[in-house]
Short mmCIF file of C-alpha atoms in Angstrom, two decimals:
data_model
loop_
_atom_site.label_atom_id
_atom_site.label_comp_id
_atom_site.label_asym_id
_atom_site.label_seq_id
_atom_site.Cartn_x
_atom_site.Cartn_y
_atom_site.Cartn_z
CA UNK A 1374 37.18 60.92 0.71
CA UNK A 1375 34.58 58.23 1.81
CA UNK A 1376 33.92 54.89 0.57
CA UNK A 1377 30.16 54.31 -1.05
CA UNK A 1378 29.87 50.75 1.29
CA UNK A 1379 30.43 53.16 4.01
CA UNK A 1380 27.56 55.44 3.14
CA UNK A 1381 25.01 53.20 2.78
CA UNK A 1382 25.32 50.87 6.20
CA UNK A 1383 23.80 52.20 8.63
CA UNK A 1384 25.57 53.09 11.69
CA UNK A 1385 25.01 51.62 15.44
CA UNK A 1386 22.17 52.55 17.32
CA UNK A 1387 21.08 55.56 14.94
CA UNK A 1388 17.57 56.27 15.19
CA UNK A 1389 15.56 57.88 12.59
CA UNK A 1390 13.92 61.35 14.51
CA UNK A 1391 10.25 61.48 15.74
CA UNK A 1392 7.74 62.86 13.23
CA UNK A 1393 6.44 66.04 15.14
CA UNK A 1394 3.56 68.96 14.38
CA UNK A 1395 6.83 71.11 12.80
CA UNK A 1396 6.90 68.74 10.04
CA UNK A 1397 2.82 69.00 9.39
CA UNK A 1398 2.03 72.01 11.39
CA UNK A 1399 -1.31 72.76 8.91
CA UNK A 1400 -2.87 69.56 9.70
CA UNK A 1401 -4.42 66.75 7.51
CA UNK A 1402 -7.16 68.03 5.59
CA UNK A 1403 -9.76 65.16 4.99
CA UNK A 1404 -10.63 62.56 8.16
CA UNK A 1405 -10.21 59.14 7.78
CA UNK A 1406 -11.51 55.95 9.87
CA UNK A 1407 -11.46 52.03 10.24
CA UNK A 1408 -13.88 49.89 12.11
CA UNK A 1409 -13.14 46.06 13.40
CA UNK A 1410 -15.67 43.87 14.91
CA UNK A 1411 -14.67 41.74 18.40
CA UNK A 1412 -16.21 38.94 20.25
CA UNK A 1413 -18.35 38.39 22.73
CA UNK A 1414 -16.33 36.97 24.74
CA UNK A 1415 -13.64 39.77 24.47
CA UNK A 1416 -17.03 42.54 25.72
CA UNK A 1417 -16.06 42.40 29.11
CA UNK A 1418 -12.17 42.88 28.63
CA UNK A 1419 -12.98 45.94 26.79
CA UNK A 1420 -14.77 47.35 28.66
CA UNK A 1421 -12.10 47.56 31.81
CA UNK A 1422 -9.46 48.37 29.43
CA UNK A 1423 -11.01 51.34 27.02
CA UNK A 1424 -10.05 54.17 28.92
CA UNK A 1425 -6.61 53.38 28.79
CA UNK A 1426 -7.08 53.12 24.75
CA UNK A 1427 -8.40 56.55 24.88
CA UNK A 1428 -5.99 58.11 26.90
CA UNK A 1429 -3.07 56.40 24.75
CA UNK A 1430 -4.61 57.48 21.50
CA UNK A 1431 -5.95 60.71 22.50
CA UNK A 1432 -1.67 61.49 22.60
CA UNK A 1433 -2.04 61.31 19.12
CA UNK A 1434 -5.03 62.73 18.63
CA UNK A 1435 -7.42 60.08 17.27
CA UNK A 1436 -10.76 59.49 18.76
CA UNK A 1437 -11.19 55.97 19.83
CA UNK A 1438 -15.31 54.64 20.14
CA UNK A 1439 -16.61 51.35 22.04
CA UNK A 1440 -19.86 50.35 20.22
CA UNK A 1441 -21.03 47.12 22.31
CA UNK A 1442 -24.21 46.60 21.02
CA UNK A 1443 -22.74 46.15 17.66
CA UNK A 1444 -19.84 44.84 19.21
CA UNK A 1445 -17.59 46.81 16.81
CA UNK A 1446 -14.38 48.83 17.83
CA UNK A 1447 -14.07 52.76 15.57
CA UNK A 1448 -10.98 54.48 15.43
CA UNK A 1449 -11.37 58.21 13.61
CA UNK A 1450 -8.62 61.33 12.82
CA UNK A 1451 -9.52 64.50 14.36
CA UNK A 1452 -8.55 68.14 13.07
CA UNK A 1453 -5.98 68.65 15.61
CA UNK A 1454 -3.66 65.08 14.00
CA UNK A 1455 -0.60 65.89 12.47
CA UNK A 1456 1.04 62.32 11.99
CA UNK A 1457 -0.85 60.83 8.63
CA UNK A 1458 0.62 57.45 9.74
CA UNK A 1459 -1.34 57.83 13.53
CA UNK A 1460 -4.37 56.33 12.48
CA UNK A 1461 -2.54 53.55 10.76
CA UNK A 1462 -1.28 52.66 13.85
CA UNK A 1463 -4.48 53.28 15.84
CA UNK A 1464 -6.10 50.58 13.40
CA UNK A 1465 -3.79 47.87 14.35
CA UNK A 1466 -4.22 48.56 17.70
CA UNK A 1467 -8.19 47.20 17.59
CA UNK A 1468 -7.08 44.53 15.26
CA UNK A 1469 -4.92 43.65 17.99
CA UNK A 1470 -7.33 43.90 20.62
CA UNK A 1471 -10.08 42.05 19.05
CA UNK A 1472 -7.32 39.17 18.85
CA UNK A 1473 -7.02 38.49 22.08
CA UNK A 1474 -3.28 40.32 22.77
CA UNK A 1475 -3.81 42.25 26.06
CA UNK A 1476 -3.27 46.14 26.04
CA UNK A 1477 0.29 45.66 28.18
CA UNK A 1478 1.66 45.13 24.84
CA UNK A 1479 -0.77 46.29 22.06
CA UNK A 1480 0.02 50.21 23.34
CA UNK A 1481 3.68 49.75 22.16
CA UNK A 1482 1.70 49.45 18.58
CA UNK A 1483 2.16 53.47 19.12
CA UNK A 1484 5.81 53.56 18.58
CA UNK A 1485 7.80 54.33 15.50
CA UNK A 1486 10.14 51.14 15.78
CA UNK A 1487 7.22 48.78 16.68
CA UNK A 1488 4.95 47.05 13.93
CA UNK A 1489 2.48 44.15 13.84
CA UNK A 1490 1.71 41.09 11.74
CA UNK A 1491 -1.25 38.68 11.64
CA UNK A 1492 -0.66 35.63 10.31
CA UNK A 1493 -3.82 33.47 8.52
CA UNK A 1494 -3.18 29.83 9.56
CA UNK A 1495 -6.34 28.61 9.10
CA UNK A 1496 -6.02 27.52 5.77
CA UNK A 1497 -3.19 26.40 5.45
CA UNK A 1498 -4.38 22.92 6.35
CA UNK A 1499 -7.26 21.12 5.02
CA UNK A 1500 -8.15 18.73 7.93
CA UNK A 1501 -9.34 19.83 11.18
CA UNK A 1502 -6.77 17.60 13.35
CA UNK A 1503 -3.71 18.27 11.57
CA UNK A 1504 -4.00 21.72 12.06
CA UNK A 1505 -5.11 21.86 15.58
CA UNK A 1506 -1.81 19.24 16.11
CA UNK A 1507 0.80 21.65 14.36
CA UNK A 1508 -0.72 25.03 16.36
CA UNK A 1509 0.09 22.92 19.46
CA UNK A 1510 3.73 22.73 17.74
CA UNK A 1511 3.92 25.64 17.55
CA UNK A 1512 3.05 26.52 21.07
CA UNK A 1513 5.37 22.89 21.99
CA UNK A 1514 5.44 21.41 25.65
CA UNK A 1515 3.47 24.51 28.37
CA UNK A 1516 4.48 26.77 25.77
CA UNK A 1517 8.38 26.51 25.61
CA UNK A 1518 8.99 26.69 21.58
CA UNK A 1519 7.12 29.96 21.57
CA UNK A 1520 8.83 31.36 24.40
CA UNK A 1521 11.93 30.27 23.12
CA UNK A 1522 10.74 32.12 19.59
CA UNK A 1523 9.68 35.20 21.04
CA UNK A 1524 13.15 35.54 22.73
CA UNK A 1525 15.27 34.79 19.43
CA UNK A 1526 12.85 38.11 17.88
CA UNK A 1527 11.81 40.32 20.40
CA UNK A 1528 8.42 39.57 19.25
CA UNK A 1529 5.30 39.04 21.39
CA UNK A 1530 3.32 36.25 19.78
CA UNK A 1531 -0.22 35.36 20.57
CA UNK A 1532 -1.62 32.28 18.73
CA UNK A 1533 -5.70 32.53 19.16
CA UNK A 1534 -8.04 30.25 16.87
CA UNK A 1535 -7.30 30.58 13.09
CA UNK A 1536 -4.73 33.78 13.28
CA UNK A 1537 -0.98 34.61 14.93
CA UNK A 1538 -0.59 38.12 15.86
CA UNK A 1539 2.87 38.90 16.27
CA UNK A 1540 4.00 42.49 17.34
CA UNK A 1541 7.41 43.53 17.16
CA UNK A 1542 10.44 45.13 15.18
CA UNK A 1543 10.16 44.21 11.84
CA UNK A 1544 13.37 41.99 11.34
CA UNK A 1545 11.85 40.19 13.96
CA UNK A 1546 8.16 39.63 12.39
CA UNK A 1547 9.98 38.25 9.08
CA UNK A 1548 11.25 35.32 11.17
CA UNK A 1549 7.85 34.67 12.95
CA UNK A 1550 5.97 34.71 9.91
CA UNK A 1551 8.31 31.90 8.23
CA UNK A 1552 8.18 30.00 11.03
CA UNK A 1553 4.76 30.06 11.56
CA UNK A 1554 4.42 29.13 8.14
CA UNK A 1555 6.43 26.55 8.29
CA UNK A 1556 5.22 24.79 11.01
CA UNK A 1557 1.76 24.97 8.86
CA UNK A 1558 4.43 22.80 6.37
CA UNK A 1559 4.59 20.08 8.79
CA UNK A 1560 8.36 21.63 9.40
CA UNK A 1561 8.74 21.11 13.08
CA UNK A 1562 9.68 25.21 14.86
CA UNK A 1563 13.01 23.41 15.94
CA UNK A 1564 14.48 22.99 12.74
CA UNK A 1565 14.04 27.10 12.56
CA UNK A 1566 15.14 27.93 16.19
CA UNK A 1567 18.66 26.44 16.02
CA UNK A 1568 18.82 28.55 12.85
CA UNK A 1569 18.17 31.98 14.83
CA UNK A 1570 20.22 31.07 17.61
CA UNK A 1571 22.91 30.46 15.45
CA UNK A 1572 22.38 34.03 13.64
CA UNK A 1573 22.36 35.59 16.28
CA UNK A 1574 25.84 34.31 17.26
CA UNK A 1575 26.99 35.15 13.93
CA UNK A 1576 25.59 39.36 14.16
CA UNK A 1577 27.63 39.71 17.42
CA UNK A 1578 31.15 39.08 15.12
CA UNK A 1579 31.64 42.69 13.36
CA UNK A 1580 34.05 40.93 10.84
CA UNK A 1581 31.43 38.74 9.13
CA UNK A 1582 28.58 40.98 9.15
CA UNK A 1583 29.50 41.92 5.11
CA UNK A 1584 29.88 38.36 4.53
CA UNK A 1585 27.82 34.81 3.71
CA UNK A 1586 26.43 32.79 6.65
CA UNK A 1587 25.55 29.24 4.45
CA UNK A 1588 28.45 27.92 5.73
CA UNK A 1589 27.94 28.05 8.90
CA UNK A 1590 23.92 27.41 8.77
CA UNK A 1591 22.59 23.96 9.73
CA UNK A 1592 21.60 22.20 6.47
CA UNK A 1593 19.01 19.75 7.68
CA UNK A 1594 18.29 16.65 5.93
CA UNK A 1595 14.59 14.72 5.75
CA UNK A 1596 15.39 11.25 7.45
CA UNK A 1597 11.60 9.56 7.69
CA UNK A 1598 10.51 9.87 3.92
CA UNK A 1599 9.42 6.83 2.46
CA UNK A 1600 8.48 5.97 -1.34
CA UNK A 1601 5.99 6.27 -2.20
CA UNK A 1602 4.23 2.76 -2.33
CA UNK A 1603 3.63 1.33 -6.18
CA UNK A 1604 -0.50 0.11 -6.48
CA UNK A 1605 -0.36 -3.56 -7.19
CA UNK A 1606 -2.16 -3.32 -10.18
CA UNK A 1607 -0.69 -0.63 -12.97
CA UNK A 1608 -3.59 0.73 -15.09
CA UNK A 1609 -1.32 1.57 -18.63
CA UNK A 1610 -3.12 3.56 -20.99
CA UNK A 1611 -3.01 2.62 -24.68
CA UNK A 1612 -2.11 4.30 -27.29
CA UNK A 1613 -5.03 6.86 -29.05
CA UNK A 1614 -6.02 5.64 -32.38
CA UNK A 1615 -8.65 7.53 -34.14
CA UNK A 1616 -9.98 4.08 -35.55
CA UNK A 1617 -12.85 2.58 -33.57
CA UNK A 1618 -12.16 -0.60 -31.92
CA UNK A 1619 -13.15 -4.08 -34.06
CA UNK A 1620 -16.98 -5.20 -33.60
CA UNK A 1621 -16.78 -8.59 -31.16
CA UNK A 1622 -17.61 -11.92 -32.47
CA UNK A 1623 -21.56 -12.92 -31.44
CA UNK A 1624 -21.89 -16.61 -30.29
CA UNK A 1625 -23.06 -17.47 -34.31
CA UNK A 1626 -19.99 -16.18 -35.81
CA UNK A 1627 -17.84 -18.26 -33.43
CA UNK A 1628 -19.63 -21.33 -34.29
CA UNK A 1629 -19.87 -20.97 -37.96
CA UNK A 1630 -16.25 -20.77 -37.38
CA UNK A 1631 -15.61 -23.74 -35.50
CA UNK A 1632 -18.09 -25.68 -37.84
CA UNK A 1633 -20.56 -26.35 -34.55
CA UNK A 1634 -23.50 -24.10 -36.77
CA UNK A 1635 -24.11 -27.03 -39.08
CA UNK A 1636 -24.33 -30.10 -36.85
CA UNK A 1637 -26.98 -31.24 -35.55
CA UNK A 1638 -28.92 -30.91 -31.89
CA UNK A 1639 -28.01 -34.58 -31.28
CA UNK A 1640 -24.80 -34.19 -32.24
CA UNK A 1641 -24.49 -31.03 -30.82
CA UNK A 1642 -25.24 -32.69 -27.10
CA UNK A 1643 -22.89 -35.23 -27.87
CA UNK A 1644 -19.76 -33.30 -28.34
CA UNK A 1645 -20.81 -31.43 -25.17
CA UNK A 1646 -20.93 -34.77 -23.14
CA UNK A 1647 -17.59 -35.66 -24.59
CA UNK A 1648 -15.98 -32.49 -23.42
CA UNK A 1649 -17.80 -33.18 -20.36
CA UNK A 1650 -16.36 -36.55 -19.31
CA UNK A 1651 -12.92 -35.55 -20.90
CA UNK A 1652 -12.99 -32.79 -17.91
CA UNK A 1653 -14.03 -35.33 -15.05
CA UNK A 1654 -11.27 -37.62 -16.40
CA UNK A 1655 -8.84 -35.36 -15.88
CA UNK A 1656 -9.86 -34.13 -12.75
CA UNK A 1657 -10.43 -37.68 -10.95
CA UNK A 1658 -6.75 -38.13 -12.96
CA UNK A 1659 -5.26 -35.40 -10.74
CA UNK A 1660 -6.69 -36.71 -7.25
CA UNK A 1661 -5.15 -39.68 -7.82
CA UNK A 1662 -1.86 -38.36 -7.86
CA UNK A 1663 -2.40 -35.99 -5.23
CA UNK A 1664 -3.65 -39.26 -3.12
CA UNK A 1665 -0.20 -41.26 -4.23
CA UNK A 1666 1.56 -39.06 -2.77
CA UNK A 1667 1.31 -39.89 0.53
CA UNK A 1668 2.26 -43.26 -0.31
CA UNK A 1669 5.65 -42.26 -2.28
CA UNK A 1670 8.58 -42.97 0.44
CA UNK A 1671 11.14 -40.14 0.81
CA UNK A 1672 14.60 -40.45 -0.17
CA UNK A 1673 16.83 -41.93 2.80
CA UNK A 1674 20.14 -40.28 3.28
CA UNK A 1675 22.85 -42.06 2.71
CA UNK A 1676 24.65 -43.90 5.55
CA UNK A 1677 27.67 -42.50 6.87
CA UNK A 1678 31.05 -44.81 6.01
CA UNK A 1679 32.48 -46.39 9.34
CA UNK A 1680 35.85 -45.95 10.80
CA UNK A 1681 37.95 -48.23 10.53
CA UNK A 1682 40.03 -49.92 13.82
CA UNK A 1683 43.17 -47.89 13.86
CA UNK A 1684 46.02 -51.01 14.33
CA UNK A 1685 48.67 -48.12 14.04
CA UNK A 1686 49.49 -49.11 18.21
CA UNK A 1687 51.23 -52.78 18.48
CA UNK A 1688 50.16 -55.13 21.10
CA UNK A 1689 52.92 -56.23 23.33
CA UNK A 1690 52.10 -59.29 24.91
CA UNK A 1691 55.23 -60.03 27.23
CA UNK A 1692 54.39 -57.20 29.55
CA UNK A 1693 50.50 -58.23 29.13
CA UNK A 1694 52.29 -61.79 31.06
CA UNK A 1695 53.94 -59.97 33.33
CA UNK A 1696 51.33 -58.41 35.12
CA UNK A 1697 49.08 -61.63 35.07
CA UNK A 1698 52.18 -63.62 36.81
CA UNK A 1699 52.04 -60.77 39.57
CA UNK A 1700 48.43 -60.83 39.19
CA UNK A 1701 48.16 -64.99 40.59
CA UNK A 1702 51.17 -64.62 43.01
CA UNK A 1703 48.89 -62.10 45.32
CA UNK A 1704 46.22 -63.41 47.64
CA UNK A 1705 42.76 -61.93 47.44
CA UNK A 1706 42.34 -58.89 49.85
CA UNK A 1707 46.50 -59.43 51.32
CA UNK A 1708 47.92 -55.80 51.01
CA UNK A 1709 51.26 -55.38 49.47
CA UNK A 1710 54.47 -55.70 50.12
CA UNK A 1711 55.13 -52.21 51.20
CA UNK A 1712 52.68 -52.20 53.59
CA UNK A 1713 53.71 -55.38 55.15
CA UNK A 1714 57.49 -54.54 55.44
CA UNK A 1715 56.39 -51.20 56.82
CA UNK A 1716 53.42 -52.96 59.60
CA UNK A 1717 56.87 -54.82 60.72
CA UNK A 1718 58.91 -52.58 61.59
CA UNK A 1719 56.48 -51.15 63.88
CA UNK A 1720 56.07 -54.28 65.48
CA UNK A 1721 59.25 -55.15 66.24
CA UNK A 1722 59.55 -51.45 67.85
CA UNK A 1723 56.90 -52.09 70.49
CA UNK A 1724 58.42 -55.41 71.38
CA UNK A 1725 62.31 -53.63 72.20
CA UNK A 1726 60.26 -51.11 74.48
CA UNK A 1727 58.97 -53.43 76.44
#
């Protein structure tokens, strides 16, 4: 008895058997064809490699035609074609050739375990300058980021114009598409590359294959996000009311309310003059106050308290008197007593020697 999970798991090194003529001995009932256009700068390269393209497709009994006048490539099935999926592979082959992928990589698409993915990135970013910067970020300095991605996913990646062409196994193509789309969304590819490196090491451990890898994968947080600046003037929406706003008062209505309407012209002029004079008086008063500020003396800081002379030390009068007596005994310019005694002793020794 074998457990169900063991039956569902694919054993290591297992490959699906190739599709042969014995699987479809009678061939295809209908002929099908695909065509694609190519740019002018690819014409010279396609001329050179077209015999190799015809030879590679001829092994699968698929015809290939190159039209240099219209600038198109066409692939068509024949009566001998037995593999129904061969025409799909041939279609992908000419699409990759039109997008500047070299033939040395393109012919791998005819293998069973290799597929391709063409990711359109031109419409993911609005500004052209931003798009160019993010596309360059995908390539990296001297193509180092793209090379690292190729090694981790086992895929060949070609960035050309507004598309990214990838060629390799299905698992790798899935990762390539995720990295490319994240890069266009302003997420640096180095974060995804670090995650892929950790996954590659975890896949080597057979015990971890059936477990979740969330605890091992890094979780990157955005650090440089700034809060949106709030506008100085905030427009607050008024509450909706079905009634129209009240009609604004006219000048006559205001004069009627204040009583000016019934005044004579002379009285109106006299009132206006009084208002003007009152305003002028206020302005003169303000100006005078500003001028007087210069004559106001600043506030002086309070003087520090003087420390009283300390009377703790007592003066010894007798000691001072003795010092004065000793000073009076000494003559000006005279040597001290000890030096005089030493000099006398030296003179006596000299006399004895003589």
